[in-house]
Coordinates of C-alpha atoms (C1' of nucleotides) in Angstrom, one line a residue:
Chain A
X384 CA -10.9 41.7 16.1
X385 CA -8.7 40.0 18.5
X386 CA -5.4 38.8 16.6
X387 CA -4.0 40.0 13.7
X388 CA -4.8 38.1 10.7
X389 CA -1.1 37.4 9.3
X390 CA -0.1 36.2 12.8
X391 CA -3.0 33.9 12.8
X392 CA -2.2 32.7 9.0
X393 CA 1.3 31.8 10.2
X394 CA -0.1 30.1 13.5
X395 CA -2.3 28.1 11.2
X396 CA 0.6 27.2 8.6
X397 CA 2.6 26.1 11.4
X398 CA 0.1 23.9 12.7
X399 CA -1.6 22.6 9.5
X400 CA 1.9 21.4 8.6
X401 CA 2.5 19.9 12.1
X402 CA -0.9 17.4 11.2
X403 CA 0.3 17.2 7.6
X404 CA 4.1 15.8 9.2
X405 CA 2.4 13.6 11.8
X406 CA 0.0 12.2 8.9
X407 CA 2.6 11.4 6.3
X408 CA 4.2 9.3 9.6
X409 CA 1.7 7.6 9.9
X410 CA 0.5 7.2 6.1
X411 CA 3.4 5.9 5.2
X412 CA 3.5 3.1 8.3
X413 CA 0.4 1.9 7.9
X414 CA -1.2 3.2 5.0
X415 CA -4.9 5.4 4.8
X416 CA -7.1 3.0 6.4
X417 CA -5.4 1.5 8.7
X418 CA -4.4 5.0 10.4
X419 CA -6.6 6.4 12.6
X420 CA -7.6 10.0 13.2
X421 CA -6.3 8.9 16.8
X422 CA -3.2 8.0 15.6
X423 CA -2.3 11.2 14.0
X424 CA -3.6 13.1 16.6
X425 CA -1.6 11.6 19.1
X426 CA 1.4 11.9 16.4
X427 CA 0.9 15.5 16.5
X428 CA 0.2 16.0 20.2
X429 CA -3.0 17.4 19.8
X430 CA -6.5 16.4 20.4
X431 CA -8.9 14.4 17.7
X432 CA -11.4 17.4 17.4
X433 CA -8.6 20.1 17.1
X434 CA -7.6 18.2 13.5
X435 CA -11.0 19.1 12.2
X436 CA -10.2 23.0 12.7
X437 CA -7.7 22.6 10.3
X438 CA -8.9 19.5 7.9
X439 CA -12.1 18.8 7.3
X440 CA -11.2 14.7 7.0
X441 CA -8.2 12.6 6.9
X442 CA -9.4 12.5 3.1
X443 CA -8.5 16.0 2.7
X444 CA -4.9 15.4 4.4
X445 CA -4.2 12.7 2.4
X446 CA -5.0 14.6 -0.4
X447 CA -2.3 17.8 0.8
X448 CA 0.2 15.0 1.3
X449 CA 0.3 13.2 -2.1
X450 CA -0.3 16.9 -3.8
X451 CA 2.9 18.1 -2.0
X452 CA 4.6 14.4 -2.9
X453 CA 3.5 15.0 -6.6
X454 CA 5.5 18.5 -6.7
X455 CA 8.1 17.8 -5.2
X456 CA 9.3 14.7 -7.5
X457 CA 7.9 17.4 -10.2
X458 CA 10.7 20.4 -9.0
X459 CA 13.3 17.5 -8.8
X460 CA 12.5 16.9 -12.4
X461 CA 13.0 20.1 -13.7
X462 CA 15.6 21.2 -11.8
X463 CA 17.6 18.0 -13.6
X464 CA 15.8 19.4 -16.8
X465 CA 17.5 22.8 -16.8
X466 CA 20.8 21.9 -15.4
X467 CA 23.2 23.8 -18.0
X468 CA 25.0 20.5 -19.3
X469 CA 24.4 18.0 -22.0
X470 CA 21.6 15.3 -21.1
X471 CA 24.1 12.3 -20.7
X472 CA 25.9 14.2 -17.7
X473 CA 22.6 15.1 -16.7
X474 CA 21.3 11.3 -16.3
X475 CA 24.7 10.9 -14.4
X476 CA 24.1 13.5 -11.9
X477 CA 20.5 13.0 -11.3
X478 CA 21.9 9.1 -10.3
X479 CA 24.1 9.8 -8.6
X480 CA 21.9 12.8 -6.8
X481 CA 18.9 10.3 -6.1
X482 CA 21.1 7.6 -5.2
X483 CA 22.6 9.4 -2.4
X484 CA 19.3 10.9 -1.5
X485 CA 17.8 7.2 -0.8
X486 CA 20.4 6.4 1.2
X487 CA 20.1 9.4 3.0
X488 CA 16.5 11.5 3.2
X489 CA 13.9 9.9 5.6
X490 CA 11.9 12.6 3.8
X491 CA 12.3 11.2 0.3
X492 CA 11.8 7.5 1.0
X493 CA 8.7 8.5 2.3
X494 CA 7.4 10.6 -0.6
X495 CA 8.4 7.8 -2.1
X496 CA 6.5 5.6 -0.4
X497 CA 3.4 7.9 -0.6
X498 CA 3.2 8.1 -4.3
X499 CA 3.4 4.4 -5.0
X500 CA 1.2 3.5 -2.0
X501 CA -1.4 5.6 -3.5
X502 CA -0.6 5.2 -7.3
X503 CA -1.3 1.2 -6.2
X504 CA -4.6 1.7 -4.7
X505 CA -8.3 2.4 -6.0
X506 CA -9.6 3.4 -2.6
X507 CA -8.3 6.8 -2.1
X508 CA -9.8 10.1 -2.6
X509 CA -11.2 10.6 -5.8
X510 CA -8.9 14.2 -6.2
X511 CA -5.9 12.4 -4.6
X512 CA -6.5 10.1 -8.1
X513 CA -7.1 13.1 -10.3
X514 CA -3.6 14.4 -9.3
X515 CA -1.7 11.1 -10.4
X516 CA -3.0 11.2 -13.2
X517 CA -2.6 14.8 -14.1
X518 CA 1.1 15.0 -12.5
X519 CA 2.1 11.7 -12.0
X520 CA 3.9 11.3 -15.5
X521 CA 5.7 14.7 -15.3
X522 CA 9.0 13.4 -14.4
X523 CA 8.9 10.1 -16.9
X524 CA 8.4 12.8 -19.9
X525 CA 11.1 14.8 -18.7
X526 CA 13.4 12.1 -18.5
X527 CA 12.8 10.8 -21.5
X528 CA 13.1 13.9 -23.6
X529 CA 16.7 13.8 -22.1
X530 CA 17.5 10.6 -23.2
X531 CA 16.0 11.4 -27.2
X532 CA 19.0 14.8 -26.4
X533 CA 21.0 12.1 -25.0
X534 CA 20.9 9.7 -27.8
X535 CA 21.6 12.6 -30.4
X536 CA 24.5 13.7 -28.2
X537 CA 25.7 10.1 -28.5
X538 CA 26.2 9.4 -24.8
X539 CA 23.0 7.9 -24.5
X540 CA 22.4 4.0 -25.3
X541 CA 20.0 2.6 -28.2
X542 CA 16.3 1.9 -27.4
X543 CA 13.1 3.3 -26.9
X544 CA 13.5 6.5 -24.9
X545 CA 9.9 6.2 -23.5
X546 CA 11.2 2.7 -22.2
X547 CA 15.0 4.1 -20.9
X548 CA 13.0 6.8 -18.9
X549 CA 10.8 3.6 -17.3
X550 CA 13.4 2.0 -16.2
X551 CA 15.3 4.7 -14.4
X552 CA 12.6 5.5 -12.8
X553 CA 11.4 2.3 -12.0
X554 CA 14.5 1.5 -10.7
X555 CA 14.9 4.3 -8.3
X556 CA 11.6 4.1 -7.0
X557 CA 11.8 0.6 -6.2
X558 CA 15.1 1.0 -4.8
X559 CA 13.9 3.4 -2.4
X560 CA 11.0 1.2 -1.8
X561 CA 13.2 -1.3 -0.4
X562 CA 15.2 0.8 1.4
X563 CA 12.3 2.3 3.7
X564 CA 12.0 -0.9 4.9
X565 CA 15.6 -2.7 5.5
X566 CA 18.3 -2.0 7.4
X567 CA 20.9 -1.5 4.9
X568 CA 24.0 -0.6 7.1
X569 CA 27.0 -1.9 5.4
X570 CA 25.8 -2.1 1.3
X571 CA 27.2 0.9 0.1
X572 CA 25.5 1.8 -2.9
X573 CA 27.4 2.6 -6.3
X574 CA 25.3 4.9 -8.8
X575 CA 27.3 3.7 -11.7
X576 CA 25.7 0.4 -11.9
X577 CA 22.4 1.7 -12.4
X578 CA 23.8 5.1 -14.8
X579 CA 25.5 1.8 -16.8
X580 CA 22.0 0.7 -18.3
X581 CA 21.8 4.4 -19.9
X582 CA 25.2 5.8 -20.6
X583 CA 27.3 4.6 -22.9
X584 CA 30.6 3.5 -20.9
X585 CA 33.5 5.6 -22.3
X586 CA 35.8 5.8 -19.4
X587 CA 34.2 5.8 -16.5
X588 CA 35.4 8.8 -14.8
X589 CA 34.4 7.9 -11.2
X590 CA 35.2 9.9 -8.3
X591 CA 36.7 7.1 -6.1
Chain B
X801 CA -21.5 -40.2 7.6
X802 CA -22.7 -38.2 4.7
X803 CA -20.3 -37.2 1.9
X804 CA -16.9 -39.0 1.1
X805 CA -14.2 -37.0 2.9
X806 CA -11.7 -37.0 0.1
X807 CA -14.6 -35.7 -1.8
X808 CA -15.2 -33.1 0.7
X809 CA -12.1 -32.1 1.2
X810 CA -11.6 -31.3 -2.7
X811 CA -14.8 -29.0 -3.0
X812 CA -13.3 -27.6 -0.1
X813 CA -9.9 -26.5 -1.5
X814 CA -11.8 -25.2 -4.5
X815 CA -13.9 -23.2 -2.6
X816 CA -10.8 -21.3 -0.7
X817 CA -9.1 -21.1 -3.7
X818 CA -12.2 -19.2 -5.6
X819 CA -12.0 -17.1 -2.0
X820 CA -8.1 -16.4 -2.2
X821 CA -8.3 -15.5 -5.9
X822 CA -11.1 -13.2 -5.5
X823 CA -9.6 -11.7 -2.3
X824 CA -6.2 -11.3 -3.8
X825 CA -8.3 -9.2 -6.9
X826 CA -9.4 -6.7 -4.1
X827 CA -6.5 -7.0 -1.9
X828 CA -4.4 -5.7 -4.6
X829 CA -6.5 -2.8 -5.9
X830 CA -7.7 -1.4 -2.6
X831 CA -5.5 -2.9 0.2
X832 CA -6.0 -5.1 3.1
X833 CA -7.7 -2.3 5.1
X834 CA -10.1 -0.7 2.4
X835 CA -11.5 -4.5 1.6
X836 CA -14.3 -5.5 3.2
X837 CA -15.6 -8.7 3.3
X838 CA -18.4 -7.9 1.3
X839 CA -16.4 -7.1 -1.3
X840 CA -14.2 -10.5 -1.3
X841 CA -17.6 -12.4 -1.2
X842 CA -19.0 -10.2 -4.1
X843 CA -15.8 -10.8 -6.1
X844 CA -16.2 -14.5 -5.0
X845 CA -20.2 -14.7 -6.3
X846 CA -21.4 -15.9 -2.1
X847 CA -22.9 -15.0 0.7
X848 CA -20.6 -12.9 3.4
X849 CA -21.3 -15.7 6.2
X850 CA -20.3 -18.3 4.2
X851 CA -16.6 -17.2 3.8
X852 CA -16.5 -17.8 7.2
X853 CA -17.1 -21.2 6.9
X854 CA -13.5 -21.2 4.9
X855 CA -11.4 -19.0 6.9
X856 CA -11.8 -17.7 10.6
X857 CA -11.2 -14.0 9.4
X858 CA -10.1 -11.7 6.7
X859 CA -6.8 -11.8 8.5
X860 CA -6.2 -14.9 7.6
X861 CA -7.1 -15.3 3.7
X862 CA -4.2 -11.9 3.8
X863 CA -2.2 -14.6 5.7
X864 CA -2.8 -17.1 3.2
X865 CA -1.9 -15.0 -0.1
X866 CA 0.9 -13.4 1.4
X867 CA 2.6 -17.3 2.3
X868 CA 1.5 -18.1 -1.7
X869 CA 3.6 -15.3 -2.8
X870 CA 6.5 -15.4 -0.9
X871 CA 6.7 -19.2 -1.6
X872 CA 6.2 -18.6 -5.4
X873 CA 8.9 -15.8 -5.6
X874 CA 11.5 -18.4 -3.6
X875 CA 10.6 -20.8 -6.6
X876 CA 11.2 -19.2 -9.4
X877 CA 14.7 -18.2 -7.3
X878 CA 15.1 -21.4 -6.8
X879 CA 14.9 -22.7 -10.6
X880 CA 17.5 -20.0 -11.8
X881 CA 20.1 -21.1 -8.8
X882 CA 19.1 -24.8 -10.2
X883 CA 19.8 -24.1 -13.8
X884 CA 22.5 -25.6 -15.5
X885 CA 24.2 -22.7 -16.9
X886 CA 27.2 -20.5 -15.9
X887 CA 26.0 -17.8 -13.4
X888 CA 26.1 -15.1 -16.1
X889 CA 23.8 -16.5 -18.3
X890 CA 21.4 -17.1 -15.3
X891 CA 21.3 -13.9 -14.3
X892 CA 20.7 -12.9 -18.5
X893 CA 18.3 -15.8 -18.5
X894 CA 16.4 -14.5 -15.1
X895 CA 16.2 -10.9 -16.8
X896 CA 14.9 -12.5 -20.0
X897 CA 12.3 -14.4 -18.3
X898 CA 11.6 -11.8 -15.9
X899 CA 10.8 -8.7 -18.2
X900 CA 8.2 -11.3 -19.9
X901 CA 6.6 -12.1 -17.7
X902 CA 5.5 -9.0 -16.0
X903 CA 4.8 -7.8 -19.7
X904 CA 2.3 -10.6 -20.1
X905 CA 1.6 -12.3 -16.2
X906 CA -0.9 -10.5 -14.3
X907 CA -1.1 -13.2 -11.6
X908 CA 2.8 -12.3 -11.5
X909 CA 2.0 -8.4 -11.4
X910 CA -0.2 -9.0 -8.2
X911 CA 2.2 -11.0 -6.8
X912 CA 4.4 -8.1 -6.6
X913 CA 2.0 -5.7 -5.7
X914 CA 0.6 -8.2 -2.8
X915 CA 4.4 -7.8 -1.1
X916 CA 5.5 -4.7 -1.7
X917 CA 1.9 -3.7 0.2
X918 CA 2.4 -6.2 3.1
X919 CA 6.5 -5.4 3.5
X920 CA 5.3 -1.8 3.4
X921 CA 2.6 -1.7 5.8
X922 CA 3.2 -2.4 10.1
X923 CA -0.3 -2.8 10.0
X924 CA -0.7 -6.3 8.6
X925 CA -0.8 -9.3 10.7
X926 CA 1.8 -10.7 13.1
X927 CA 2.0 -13.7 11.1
X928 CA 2.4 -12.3 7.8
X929 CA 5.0 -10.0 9.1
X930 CA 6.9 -12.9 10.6
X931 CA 6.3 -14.8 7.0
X932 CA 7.5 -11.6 5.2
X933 CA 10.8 -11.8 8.5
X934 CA 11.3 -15.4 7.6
X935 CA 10.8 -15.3 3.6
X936 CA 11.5 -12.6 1.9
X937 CA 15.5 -12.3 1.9
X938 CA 15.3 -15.8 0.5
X939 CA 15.6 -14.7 -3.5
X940 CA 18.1 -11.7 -2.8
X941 CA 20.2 -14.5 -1.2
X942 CA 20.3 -16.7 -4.0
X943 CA 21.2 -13.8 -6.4
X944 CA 23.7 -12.3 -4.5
X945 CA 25.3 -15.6 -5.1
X946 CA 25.0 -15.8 -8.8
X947 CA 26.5 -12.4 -8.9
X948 CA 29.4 -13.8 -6.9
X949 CA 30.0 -16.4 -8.9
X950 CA 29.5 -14.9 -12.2
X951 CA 32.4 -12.0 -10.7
X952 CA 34.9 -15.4 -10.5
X953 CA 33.7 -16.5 -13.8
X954 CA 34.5 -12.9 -15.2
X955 CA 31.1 -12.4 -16.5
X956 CA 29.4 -10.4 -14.2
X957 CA 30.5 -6.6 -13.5
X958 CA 32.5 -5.7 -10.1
X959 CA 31.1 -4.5 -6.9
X960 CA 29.4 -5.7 -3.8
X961 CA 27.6 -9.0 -4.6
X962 CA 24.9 -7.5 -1.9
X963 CA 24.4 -4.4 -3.7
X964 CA 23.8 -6.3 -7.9
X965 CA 21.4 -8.3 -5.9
X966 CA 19.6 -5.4 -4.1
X967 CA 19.5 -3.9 -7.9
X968 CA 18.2 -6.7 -9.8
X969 CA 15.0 -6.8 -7.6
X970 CA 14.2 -3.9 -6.8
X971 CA 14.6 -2.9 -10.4
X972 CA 12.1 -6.0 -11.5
X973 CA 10.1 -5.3 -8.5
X974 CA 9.6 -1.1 -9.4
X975 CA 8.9 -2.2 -12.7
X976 CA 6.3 -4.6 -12.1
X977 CA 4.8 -2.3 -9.8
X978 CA 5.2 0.3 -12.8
X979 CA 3.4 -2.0 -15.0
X980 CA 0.6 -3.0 -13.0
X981 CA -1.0 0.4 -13.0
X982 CA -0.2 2.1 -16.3
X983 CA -1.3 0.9 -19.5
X984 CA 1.9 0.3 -21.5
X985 CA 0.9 -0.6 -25.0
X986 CA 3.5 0.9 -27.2
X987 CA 6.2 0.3 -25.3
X988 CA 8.4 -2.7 -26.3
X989 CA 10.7 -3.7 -22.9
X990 CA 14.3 -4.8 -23.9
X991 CA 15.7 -6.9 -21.1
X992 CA 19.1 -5.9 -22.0
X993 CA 18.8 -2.7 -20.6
X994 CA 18.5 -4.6 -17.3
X995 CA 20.7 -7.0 -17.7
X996 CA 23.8 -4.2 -18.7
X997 CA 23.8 -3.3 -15.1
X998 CA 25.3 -6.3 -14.2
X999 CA 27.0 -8.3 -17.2
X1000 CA 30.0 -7.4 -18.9
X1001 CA 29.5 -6.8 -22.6
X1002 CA 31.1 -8.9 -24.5
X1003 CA 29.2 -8.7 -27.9
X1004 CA 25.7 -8.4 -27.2
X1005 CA 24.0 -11.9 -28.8
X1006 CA 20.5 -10.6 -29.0
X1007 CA 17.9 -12.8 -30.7
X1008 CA 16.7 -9.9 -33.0
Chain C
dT1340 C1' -37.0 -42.2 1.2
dG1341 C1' -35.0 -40.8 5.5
dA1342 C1' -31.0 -39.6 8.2
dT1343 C1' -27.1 -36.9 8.6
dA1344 C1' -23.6 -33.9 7.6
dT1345 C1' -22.3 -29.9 5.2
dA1346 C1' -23.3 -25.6 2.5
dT1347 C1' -25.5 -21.4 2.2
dT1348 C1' -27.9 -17.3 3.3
dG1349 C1' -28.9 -12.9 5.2
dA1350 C1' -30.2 -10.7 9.3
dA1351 C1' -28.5 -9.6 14.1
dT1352 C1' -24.7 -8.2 17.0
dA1353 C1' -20.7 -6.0 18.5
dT1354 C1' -17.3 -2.9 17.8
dA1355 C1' -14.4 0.4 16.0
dT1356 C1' -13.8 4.9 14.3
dG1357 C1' -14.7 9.3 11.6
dT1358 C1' -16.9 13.4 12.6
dT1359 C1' -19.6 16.7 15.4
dC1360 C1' -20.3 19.6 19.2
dA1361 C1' -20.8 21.8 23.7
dA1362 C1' -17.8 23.4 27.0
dT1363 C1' -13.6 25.6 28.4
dA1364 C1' -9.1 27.8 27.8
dT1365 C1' -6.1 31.2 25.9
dA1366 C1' -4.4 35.0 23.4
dT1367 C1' -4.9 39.7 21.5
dC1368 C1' -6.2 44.3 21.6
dA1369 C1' -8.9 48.4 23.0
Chain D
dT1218 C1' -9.3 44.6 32.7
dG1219 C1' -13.0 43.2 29.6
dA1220 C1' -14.5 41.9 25.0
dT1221 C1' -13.9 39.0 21.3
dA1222 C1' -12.1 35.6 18.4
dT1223 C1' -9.7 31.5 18.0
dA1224 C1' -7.7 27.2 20.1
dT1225 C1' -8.4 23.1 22.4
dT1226 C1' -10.5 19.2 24.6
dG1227 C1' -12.9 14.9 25.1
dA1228 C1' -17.3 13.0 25.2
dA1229 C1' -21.4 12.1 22.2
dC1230 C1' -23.2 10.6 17.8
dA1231 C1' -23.5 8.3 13.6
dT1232 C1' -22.1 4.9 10.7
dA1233 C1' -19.6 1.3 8.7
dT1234 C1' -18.3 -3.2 8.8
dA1235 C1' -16.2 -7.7 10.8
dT1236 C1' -18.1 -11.5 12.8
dT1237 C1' -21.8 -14.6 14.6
dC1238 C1' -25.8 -17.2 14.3
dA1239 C1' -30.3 -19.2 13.6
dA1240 C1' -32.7 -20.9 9.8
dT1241 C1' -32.9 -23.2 5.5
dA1242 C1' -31.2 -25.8 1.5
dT1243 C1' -28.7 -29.5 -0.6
dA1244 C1' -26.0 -33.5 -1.2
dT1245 C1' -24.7 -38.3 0.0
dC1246 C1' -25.5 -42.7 1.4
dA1247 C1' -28.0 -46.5 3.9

DNA sequence: TGATATATTGAATATATGTTCAATATATCA
DNA sequence: TGATATATTGAACATATATTCAATATATCA
């Protein structure tokens, strides 16, 4: 044999990932269809053919992108999930976490991006489908078992807690929707208006 | 001559309007890109070479729907600036109206969908980017001024007048994009969620 | 009815692009 | 260095599809 076969797994992680970051580009500019092979190619400095040594079709990057998109707004969940405080500071934080995340990861705006784009479309891969459907309600279950705790606790507003979790999720994706595409120098963004439709206003300890 | 212009001209507006609502259908669940004409002309019930006897390309009919939507979302901004209310209870009458519709209006759910596709896509036509350049702004404008108004007439909550506005749509837009791809029965939307974001609570007057 | 303009069709054409492949380069190790 | 496996390239191939077009149908009016 001619190279050892972890250096050659690494080589091939390293590079797989280079197509998958040069693809999600390009995705999330111009959607599937309208990117070309070319385009990621070029994206990626590489060759058209070399992309087929490491995906067999742009299907099957697409499908690694919106699986890795899917996890990640998964983790994010449950890391808010099993934050050791009760479910009305944990609303707060995850606001005001997401808020400044929008306003400041490329990388989230375009997992962002990603999901809805293909959450909104028929024409994708039939697996890229099967995961949203399997994953894609994760994060509005987790969500709203915190704002049933939340309600108990008493910090959380009346209403349908299926509904609450809609809306803050509704919200923050189509926030960060907008903000991939505007240029929003000068709006400084205030997490408390949008924690305001969930928590019931005591004093509003704010950190400003 | 052989057919009464006026005549003509009618059968021909009908026609492209049978074209635009059955491209609009596909547009919407597959994307300008994934669409082919056949399948506009399927949706439509004709021939593929006859569409082209109402539009030069498939370009174009995009061109078309995107100008319809824009112009209907700068309407319906328009007639809550018009309304003869204090600013408060246009922004609470906005939510109301809102929240209904994309409960009940799948015209208005596509509407949303159609934009959020094109403003998220470089790879629409020039034209439809310059529209979406020229157009789009146009309701977060007229909101932004209700907030400020309302802030003077001590009904609407502090904060950037920029920033409520960016709020109220994108929340309304996430949700409508929310909406048009889950099946929701079972959940009950209460617009004063919403509106709590941005109106000081007096005592709630809820008509239930 | 006949003349004329428009509507309609579906096959033909042109083109774009996803995928394959033969050729070449490069890296590793014995 | 030579053997071998993998990396890399860009041209070739196959296919899908936007658009065109020649042929036919249909409607209106004189």
């Amino acid at each position: 044999m001619a190279r050892s076969k972890e250096q050659n797994e690494r080589m091939r992680e390293t590079r797989k990932e280079k197509i998958r970051n040069a693809a999600l580009l390009q995705f999330v500019k111009q959607g599937l269809f309208a990117t070309r092979i070319q385009d990621i190619a070029a994206e990626a400095g590489i060759a058209q053919g070399l992309l087929y040594h490491y995906y067999a079709s742009k299907d099957e990057i697409f499908v690694d992108l919106i699986n890795d998109a899917l996890d990640k707004t998964i983790e994010a969940s449950y890391s808010v999930r099993d934050m050791e405080t009760g479910p009305g500071e944990k609303i707060r934080f995850a606001l005001e976490k997401l808020v400044e995340t929008i306003e400041h990861s490329q990388t989230f705006l375009d997992t962002c991006r990603l999901i809805t784009q293909a959450t909104n479309s028929t024409a994708i891969p039939l697996e890229a489908q099967n995961l949203i459907l399997e994953k894609r309600n994760i994060p509005y279950q987790v969500i709203e078992k915190i704002m049933e705790a939340g309600q108990k606790e008493g910090t959380v507003v009346a209403g349908d807690p299926k509904m609450l979790s809609i809306f803050f999720w509704t919200s923050i994706n189509g926030l960060a929707i907008y903000y991939s595409t505007n240029d929003n120098r000068g709006v400084k963004l205030d997490y408390w208006v949008i924690a305001s439709m969930f928590l019931i206003e005591t004093e509003r300890e704010r950190e400003e």
